[in-house]
Amino acid sequence: MKRPIAFLLMLAMIFALTACGTNTAPTPGPDADKPSDEKIVIRLGFSTEPDSHYGKGSAEFERLVEEYTNGKVDVQLFPSATLGNERDMIEGISLGTLEMCLSSTGPMPNFSKEFQVFDLPFIITDKDRAYEVMDGETGQQILASLEPLNIKGLGFWENGFRHISNSKKEIVHPTDMAGIKLRTMENPIHMATFQLLGAMPTPMAFSELFTALQQGTIDGQENPLVIFDTNKFSEAQDYLSLTGHVYSPSIMMISKSTFESYPQDVQDAILRAEKEARTWERNFCTQMDEELVDKIKAAGVKVTEVDKAEWQKACEPIYAQYEDEINPEYIKALTGK
C-alpha cells in the first residue's frame, strides 16, 4: 500500500509544478488593449533653408500632424540637406531608412520617367491649371508610379517658376545664353534645354551651389525666386531674368512600408495634415513671389523681364526630342491642347 500511495503523491507534485510553470505570465490587465504611449518619430528632410517655402510648409505639416494625433507623432525637421541631397533622401525613402522628404521634381525621373513631363520648358504657364491636374487623376497616376519603389507620393507641393540668374551679363534673349556656365539639377531635359540655348549646363548638388557661385566655378543658376532670396544668391549674382522657363513642383513623400506600419488614425492624420499644409505652402509661395521682385531689386540685382513667347519658341525642339519618352496624355492635360 505504501508504494502506490507514494507514487500517487509524486504524480500530484508533478502536476502542481507543471501548473505553476504554465501560469508564470501575468494575467492581462484592463489596459492591455490600449495603444502604447511611445511616440512615433517621423524625420522629414529637405534641401533648403529653414525659412524657405519648404521649411515653412514643413513646419505647418509638423504642427498639424502633432495636433491631429494629440502628440502621438513627433515630426522632426531636417533642413539644408543635413540628411543628404534630394536624390540621397529619395533613395532613403525607397530603402525605408528615412521616413519622409520634400523634394523638387528635378531628380524624380531617376526613379520614375512619369515625372519627366514637368521638366519640359513652358509645359506649365498657369499655376491654377497645374494644381487641378496635379491634384486630380493625372497627378495621382504619376505619384502611383513610385509605389513599386516603396515610395508613397502624398502630394505635389509648390516650388515655383524657375528663372535664370548669372554674374556675367544681362540676359534678355535666348541667344544671350551662349557660353554661360549654368548650374542645373541632374536632370536630362533641363540639361538638354540649356545646351540647345547655347549654355554650358553643369549638374551640381544644391548644397554646393552658393559656394560655386561665390568662387566663380559657375556663372549662374536657375531657381524659383524664393530659392534665390532665402539662399542670398544676390550676394553672388548681378543679373536675374524672369524667364519662368519651367514650373517646378515638389513632392512630399513617405516610405510606403513605414506609412502602412502606422495605426489607421496616424495614417489618416498624416494624409489630412499633408493636404492642408500643401494648400498653405502654395499660398505662401504665391504671396512671396509678389513681394520678392522688389526685394531682389533692392539688393542691387538687375531684374529683367523677357519675352516669354520668344523663349518658348526657342525651346520647342526639346518636345520632339523627348516625345517618345513622355505620355502625350500628360502633356495634353497640362497644356489643354
GROMACS .gro file of C-alpha atoms in nm:
model
  337
    1MET     CA    1   0.000   0.000   0.000
    2LYS     CA    2   0.283   0.241   0.076
    3ARG     CA    3   0.427   0.223  -0.275
    4PRO     CA    4   0.101   0.313  -0.461
    5ILE     CA    5   0.037   0.597  -0.216
    6ALA     CA    6   0.391   0.734  -0.266
    7PHE     CA    7   0.351   0.705  -0.641
    8LEU     CA    8   0.024   0.900  -0.632
    9LEU     CA    9   0.180   1.171  -0.414
   10MET     CA   10   0.469   1.207  -0.661
   11LEU     CA   11   0.224   1.247  -0.956
   12ALA     CA   12   0.033   1.512  -0.764
   13MET     CA   13   0.354   1.708  -0.705
   14ILE     CA   14   0.447   1.688  -1.078
   15PHE     CA   15   0.104   1.819  -1.182
   16ALA     CA   16   0.129   2.102  -0.930
   17LEU     CA   17   0.473   2.206  -1.056
   18THR     CA   18   0.358   2.188  -1.420
   19ALA     CA   19   0.056   2.404  -1.344
   20CYS     CA   20   0.279   2.663  -1.177
   21GLY     CA   21   0.509   2.667  -1.481
   22THR     CA   22   0.227   2.742  -1.723
   23ASN     CA   23   0.100   3.035  -1.521
   24THR     CA   24   0.419   3.237  -1.489
   25ALA     CA   25   0.295   3.501  -1.738
   26PRO     CA   26   0.093   3.782  -1.576
   27THR     CA   27  -0.279   3.793  -1.640
   28PRO     CA   28  -0.365   4.074  -1.891
   29GLY     CA   29  -0.484   4.380  -1.709
   30PRO     CA   30  -0.766   4.620  -1.801
   31ASP     CA   31  -0.523   4.844  -2.003
   32ALA     CA   32  -0.389   4.566  -2.228
   33ASP     CA   33  -0.581   4.681  -2.535
   34LYS     CA   34  -0.476   5.046  -2.501
   35PRO     CA   35  -0.215   5.176  -2.750
   36SER     CA   36   0.144   5.223  -2.640
   37ASP     CA   37   0.245   5.566  -2.506
   38GLU     CA   38   0.568   5.551  -2.705
   39LYS     CA   39   0.583   5.831  -2.965
   40ILE     CA   40   0.614   5.770  -3.335
   41VAL     CA   41   0.909   5.971  -3.470
   42ILE     CA   42   0.894   6.088  -3.831
   43ARG     CA   43   1.206   6.250  -3.977
   44LEU     CA   44   1.128   6.488  -4.262
   45GLY     CA   45   1.424   6.608  -4.471
   46PHE     CA   46   1.452   6.880  -4.736
   47SER     CA   47   1.739   7.060  -4.909
   48THR     CA   48   1.651   7.426  -4.850
   49GLU     CA   49   1.691   7.659  -4.552
   50PRO     CA   50   1.455   7.652  -4.251
   51ASP     CA   51   1.298   7.987  -4.351
   52SER     CA   52   1.237   7.878  -4.712
   53HIS     CA   53   0.900   7.777  -4.856
   54TYR     CA   54   0.994   7.413  -4.790
   55GLY     CA   55   1.085   7.496  -4.434
   56LYS     CA   56   0.772   7.699  -4.363
   57GLY     CA   57   0.543   7.443  -4.526
   58SER     CA   58   0.709   7.153  -4.348
   59ALA     CA   59   0.672   7.334  -4.015
   60GLU     CA   60   0.299   7.370  -4.086
   61PHE     CA   61   0.279   6.998  -4.168
   62GLU     CA   62   0.462   6.920  -3.842
   63ARG     CA   63   0.219   7.134  -3.642
   64LEU     CA   64  -0.089   6.977  -3.798
   65VAL     CA   65   0.027   6.616  -3.763
   66GLU     CA   66   0.114   6.664  -3.398
   67GLU     CA   67  -0.219   6.836  -3.338
   68TYR     CA   68  -0.426   6.570  -3.516
   69THR     CA   69  -0.250   6.285  -3.333
   70ASN     CA   70  -0.261   6.456  -2.991
   71GLY     CA   71   0.116   6.442  -2.974
   72LYS     CA   72   0.141   6.071  -3.054
   73VAL     CA   73   0.359   6.158  -3.355
   74ASP     CA   74   0.677   6.363  -3.329
   75VAL     CA   75   0.769   6.515  -3.668
   76GLN     CA   76   1.135   6.621  -3.674
   77LEU     CA   77   1.252   6.857  -3.950
   78PHE     CA   78   1.596   6.829  -4.111
   79PRO     CA   79   1.657   7.128  -4.343
   80SER     CA   80   1.960   7.233  -4.551
   81ALA     CA   81   2.034   6.884  -4.688
   82THR     CA   82   2.151   6.764  -4.346
   83LEU     CA   83   2.023   6.416  -4.438
   84GLY     CA   84   2.179   6.429  -4.784
   85ASN     CA   85   2.087   6.585  -5.118
   86GLU     CA   86   1.745   6.527  -5.272
   87ARG     CA   87   1.843   6.212  -5.457
   88ASP     CA   88   2.003   6.070  -5.140
   89MET     CA   89   1.686   6.133  -4.941
   90ILE     CA   90   1.458   5.980  -5.204
   91GLU     CA   91   1.676   5.669  -5.205
   92GLY     CA   92   1.648   5.661  -4.825
   93ILE     CA   93   1.268   5.673  -4.853
   94SER     CA   94   1.278   5.383  -5.101
   95LEU     CA   95   1.503   5.178  -4.873
   96GLY     CA   96   1.297   5.261  -4.566
   97THR     CA   97   1.592   5.420  -4.385
   98LEU     CA   98   1.422   5.763  -4.389
   99GLU     CA   99   1.055   5.827  -4.319
  100MET     CA  100   0.977   6.139  -4.525
  101CYS     CA  101   1.124   6.404  -4.752
  102LEU     CA  102   1.014   6.702  -4.959
  103SER     CA  103   1.196   6.715  -5.292
  104SER     CA  104   1.175   6.910  -5.615
  105THR     CA  105   1.076   6.707  -5.920
  106GLY     CA  106   1.427   6.757  -6.064
  107PRO     CA  107   1.569   6.419  -5.953
  108MET     CA  108   1.237   6.231  -5.979
  109PRO     CA  109   1.287   6.098  -6.337
  110ASN     CA  110   1.579   5.896  -6.197
  111PHE     CA  111   1.314   5.698  -6.010
  112SER     CA  112   1.013   5.721  -6.245
  113LYS     CA  113   1.007   5.852  -6.601
  114GLU     CA  114   0.647   5.960  -6.545
  115PHE     CA  115   0.777   6.280  -6.383
  116GLN     CA  116   0.963   6.394  -6.696
  117VAL     CA  117   0.660   6.585  -6.817
  118PHE     CA  118   0.722   6.856  -6.555
  119ASP     CA  119   1.070   6.919  -6.695
  120LEU     CA  120   0.953   7.026  -7.040
  121PRO     CA  121   1.010   7.401  -7.082
  122PHE     CA  122   0.692   7.607  -7.068
  123ILE     CA  123   0.471   7.297  -7.030
  124ILE     CA  124   0.304   7.490  -6.747
  125THR     CA  125   0.226   7.859  -6.770
  126ASP     CA  126  -0.084   7.867  -6.548
  127LYS     CA  127  -0.040   7.750  -6.189
  128ASP     CA  128  -0.412   7.710  -6.120
  129ARG     CA  129  -0.447   7.470  -6.411
  130ALA     CA  130  -0.138   7.285  -6.291
  131TYR     CA  131  -0.290   7.246  -5.944
  132GLU     CA  132  -0.606   7.092  -6.091
  133VAL     CA  133  -0.403   6.841  -6.292
  134MET     CA  134  -0.159   6.754  -6.012
  135ASP     CA  135  -0.434   6.712  -5.751
  136GLY     CA  136  -0.653   6.518  -5.994
  137GLU     CA  137  -0.644   6.182  -6.169
  138THR     CA  138  -0.333   6.257  -6.376
  139GLY     CA  139  -0.132   6.365  -6.075
  140GLN     CA  140  -0.237   6.059  -5.877
  141GLN     CA  141  -0.137   5.836  -6.166
  142ILE     CA  142   0.209   5.993  -6.174
  143LEU     CA  143   0.252   5.962  -5.797
  144ALA     CA  144   0.139   5.598  -5.806
  145SER     CA  145   0.432   5.515  -6.034
  146LEU     CA  146   0.656   5.544  -5.725
  147GLU     CA  147   0.482   5.275  -5.523
  148PRO     CA  148   0.677   4.979  -5.669
  149LEU     CA  149   0.986   5.153  -5.526
  150ASN     CA  150   0.834   5.162  -5.175
  151ILE     CA  151   0.766   5.536  -5.210
  152LYS     CA  152   0.423   5.681  -5.138
  153GLY     CA  153   0.379   6.021  -5.301
  154LEU     CA  154   0.145   6.221  -5.079
  155GLY     CA  155   0.104   6.528  -5.297
  156PHE     CA  156   0.251   6.793  -5.523
  157TRP     CA  157   0.376   7.097  -5.335
  158GLU     CA  158   0.494   7.431  -5.469
  159ASN     CA  159   0.844   7.514  -5.583
  160GLY     CA  160   0.752   7.777  -5.839
  161PHE     CA  161   0.856   7.908  -6.177
  162ARG     CA  162   1.228   7.889  -6.237
  163HIS     CA  163   1.423   8.196  -6.350
  164ILE     CA  164   1.782   8.242  -6.469
  165SER     CA  165   2.046   8.444  -6.284
  166ASN     CA  166   2.414   8.500  -6.358
  167SER     CA  167   2.714   8.716  -6.277
  168LYS     CA  168   2.828   8.792  -6.635
  169LYS     CA  169   2.567   8.990  -6.827
  170GLU     CA  170   2.203   9.082  -6.867
  171ILE     CA  171   2.014   8.801  -7.039
  172VAL     CA  172   1.720   8.917  -7.250
  173HIS     CA  173   1.705   8.683  -7.549
  174PRO     CA  174   1.765   8.307  -7.568
  175THR     CA  175   2.079   8.373  -7.774
  176ASP     CA  176   2.226   8.558  -7.473
  177MET     CA  177   2.269   8.220  -7.301
  178ALA     CA  178   2.563   8.131  -7.526
  179GLY     CA  179   2.871   8.047  -7.322
  180ILE     CA  180   2.704   8.084  -6.980
  181LYS     CA  181   2.818   7.811  -6.742
  182LEU     CA  182   2.491   7.736  -6.564
  183ARG     CA  183   2.428   7.510  -6.268
  184THR     CA  184   2.138   7.273  -6.328
  185MET     CA  185   1.993   6.979  -6.145
  186GLU     CA  186   2.095   6.632  -6.254
  187ASN     CA  187   1.809   6.628  -6.500
  188PRO     CA  188   1.845   6.529  -6.867
  189ILE     CA  189   1.567   6.753  -7.004
  190HIS     CA  190   1.692   7.059  -6.816
  191MET     CA  191   2.044   6.996  -6.941
  192ALA     CA  192   1.930   6.938  -7.299
  193THR     CA  193   1.726   7.259  -7.292
  194PHE     CA  194   2.019   7.476  -7.190
  195GLN     CA  195   2.252   7.302  -7.432
  196LEU     CA  196   2.001   7.387  -7.704
  197LEU     CA  197   2.018   7.752  -7.597
  198GLY     CA  198   2.399   7.752  -7.615
  199ALA     CA  199   2.473   7.743  -7.242
  200MET     CA  200   2.704   7.501  -7.064
  201PRO     CA  201   2.482   7.315  -6.815
  202THR     CA  202   2.670   7.191  -6.510
  203PRO     CA  203   2.487   6.944  -6.282
  204MET     CA  204   2.559   7.013  -5.917
  205ALA     CA  205   2.405   6.935  -5.579
  206PHE     CA  206   2.212   7.228  -5.439
  207SER     CA  207   2.420   7.221  -5.120
  208GLU     CA  208   2.729   7.308  -5.327
  209LEU     CA  209   2.568   7.584  -5.532
  210PHE     CA  210   2.628   7.900  -5.330
  211THR     CA  211   2.998   7.830  -5.284
  212ALA     CA  212   3.036   7.758  -5.655
  213LEU     CA  213   2.869   8.091  -5.740
  214GLN     CA  214   3.090   8.280  -5.496
  215GLN     CA  215   3.409   8.122  -5.626
  216GLY     CA  216   3.312   8.170  -5.990
  217THR     CA  217   3.322   7.798  -6.064
  218ILE     CA  218   2.994   7.858  -6.246
  219ASP     CA  219   2.839   8.177  -6.385
  220GLY     CA  220   2.478   8.128  -6.294
  221GLN     CA  221   2.188   7.915  -6.181
  222GLU     CA  222   1.813   7.878  -6.231
  223ASN     CA  223   1.562   7.852  -5.949
  224PRO     CA  224   1.236   8.000  -5.821
  225LEU     CA  225   1.252   8.348  -5.666
  226VAL     CA  226   1.200   8.216  -5.313
  227ILE     CA  227   1.511   7.998  -5.350
  228PHE     CA  228   1.709   8.293  -5.489
  229ASP     CA  229   1.608   8.508  -5.193
  230THR     CA  230   1.634   8.270  -4.897
  231ASN     CA  231   1.976   8.147  -5.012
  232LYS     CA  232   2.107   8.503  -5.060
  233PHE     CA  233   2.213   8.446  -5.420
  234SER     CA  234   2.205   8.825  -5.465
  235GLU     CA  235   2.545   8.825  -5.293
  236ALA     CA  236   2.694   8.632  -5.587
  237GLN     CA  237   2.465   8.717  -5.881
  238ASP     CA  238   2.426   9.054  -6.054
  239TYR     CA  239   2.154   8.970  -6.307
  240LEU     CA  240   1.820   8.795  -6.285
  241SER     CA  241   1.599   8.726  -6.589
  242LEU     CA  242   1.234   8.640  -6.525
  243THR     CA  243   1.216   8.361  -6.782
  244GLY     CA  244   0.975   8.131  -6.597
  245HIS     CA  245   1.103   7.860  -6.830
  246VAL     CA  246   0.999   7.568  -6.607
  247TYR     CA  247   0.733   7.539  -6.342
  248SER     CA  248   0.883   7.317  -6.076
  249PRO     CA  249   0.651   7.142  -5.832
  250SER     CA  250   0.785   6.939  -5.543
  251ILE     CA  251   0.678   6.607  -5.397
  252MET     CA  252   0.600   6.530  -5.033
  253MET     CA  253   0.673   6.161  -4.998
  254ILE     CA  254   0.690   5.894  -4.731
  255SER     CA  255   0.826   5.541  -4.716
  256LYS     CA  256   0.530   5.324  -4.819
  257SER     CA  257   0.613   5.035  -4.587
  258THR     CA  258   0.665   5.273  -4.296
  259PHE     CA  259   0.338   5.453  -4.363
  260GLU     CA  260   0.148   5.124  -4.376
  261SER     CA  261   0.300   5.017  -4.044
  262TYR     CA  262   0.133   5.309  -3.864
  263PRO     CA  263  -0.207   5.275  -3.694
  264GLN     CA  264  -0.501   5.384  -3.910
  265ASP     CA  265  -0.560   5.702  -3.708
  266VAL     CA  266  -0.200   5.809  -3.764
  267GLN     CA  267  -0.223   5.739  -4.137
  268ASP     CA  268  -0.542   5.946  -4.155
  269ALA     CA  269  -0.378   6.232  -3.964
  270ILE     CA  270  -0.077   6.235  -4.198
  271LEU     CA  271  -0.298   6.245  -4.508
  272ARG     CA  272  -0.517   6.521  -4.366
  273ALA     CA  273  -0.221   6.730  -4.250
  274GLU     CA  274  -0.036   6.692  -4.582
  275LYS     CA  275  -0.336   6.814  -4.781
  276GLU     CA  276  -0.387   7.119  -4.560
  277ALA     CA  277  -0.017   7.204  -4.539
  278ARG     CA  278   0.014   7.169  -4.917
  279THR     CA  279  -0.251   7.440  -4.969
  280TRP     CA  280  -0.086   7.658  -4.704
  281GLU     CA  281   0.256   7.626  -4.869
  282ARG     CA  282   0.120   7.706  -5.216
  283ASN     CA  283  -0.045   8.022  -5.086
  284PHE     CA  284   0.276   8.119  -4.906
  285CYS     CA  285   0.475   8.085  -5.231
  286THR     CA  286   0.228   8.293  -5.431
  287GLN     CA  287   0.242   8.572  -5.174
  288MET     CA  288   0.621   8.556  -5.164
  289ASP     CA  289   0.653   8.585  -5.543
  290GLU     CA  290   0.451   8.905  -5.540
  291GLU     CA  291   0.692   9.062  -5.292
  292LEU     CA  292   1.030   8.921  -5.392
  293VAL     CA  293   1.099   9.103  -5.719
  294ASP     CA  294   1.114   9.436  -5.539
  295LYS     CA  295   1.323   9.286  -5.259
  296ILE     CA  296   1.574   9.140  -5.504
  297LYS     CA  297   1.598   9.468  -5.692
  298ALA     CA  298   1.664   9.648  -5.364
  299ALA     CA  299   1.955   9.409  -5.304
  300GLY     CA  300   2.124   9.552  -5.615
  301VAL     CA  301   2.035   9.282  -5.867
  302LYS     CA  302   1.929   9.394  -6.216
  303VAL     CA  303   1.596   9.222  -6.281
  304THR     CA  304   1.494   9.182  -6.645
  305GLU     CA  305   1.155   9.097  -6.794
  306VAL     CA  306   1.178   8.883  -7.109
  307ASP     CA  307   0.950   8.796  -7.400
  308LYS     CA  308   0.843   8.450  -7.288
  309ALA     CA  309   0.692   8.371  -7.628
  310GLU     CA  310   1.038   8.414  -7.781
  311TRP     CA  311   1.190   8.180  -7.525
  312GLN     CA  312   0.911   7.927  -7.563
  313LYS     CA  313   0.965   7.911  -7.939
  314ALA     CA  314   1.341   7.865  -7.892
  315CYS     CA  315   1.275   7.566  -7.664
  316GLU     CA  316   1.022   7.388  -7.888
  317PRO     CA  317   1.272   7.133  -8.033
  318ILE     CA  318   1.301   6.972  -7.688
  319TYR     CA  319   0.944   6.841  -7.721
  320ALA     CA  320   1.032   6.648  -8.035
  321GLN     CA  321   1.346   6.516  -7.871
  322TYR     CA  322   1.150   6.361  -7.583
  323GLU     CA  323   0.814   6.283  -7.747
  324ASP     CA  324   0.876   5.907  -7.732
  325GLU     CA  325   0.952   5.914  -7.358
  326ILE     CA  326   0.663   6.122  -7.222
  327ASN     CA  327   0.298   6.021  -7.204
  328PRO     CA  328   0.116   6.251  -7.451
  329GLU     CA  329  -0.192   6.245  -7.228
  330TYR     CA  330   0.009   6.418  -6.956
  331ILE     CA  331   0.114   6.690  -7.197
  332LYS     CA  332  -0.245   6.736  -7.311
  333ALA     CA  333  -0.368   6.757  -6.951
  334LEU     CA  334  -0.115   7.025  -6.855
  335THR     CA  335  -0.138   7.236  -7.171
  336GLY     CA  336  -0.504   7.183  -7.255
  337LYS     CA  337  -0.401   7.117  -7.617
   0.00000   0.00000   0.00000
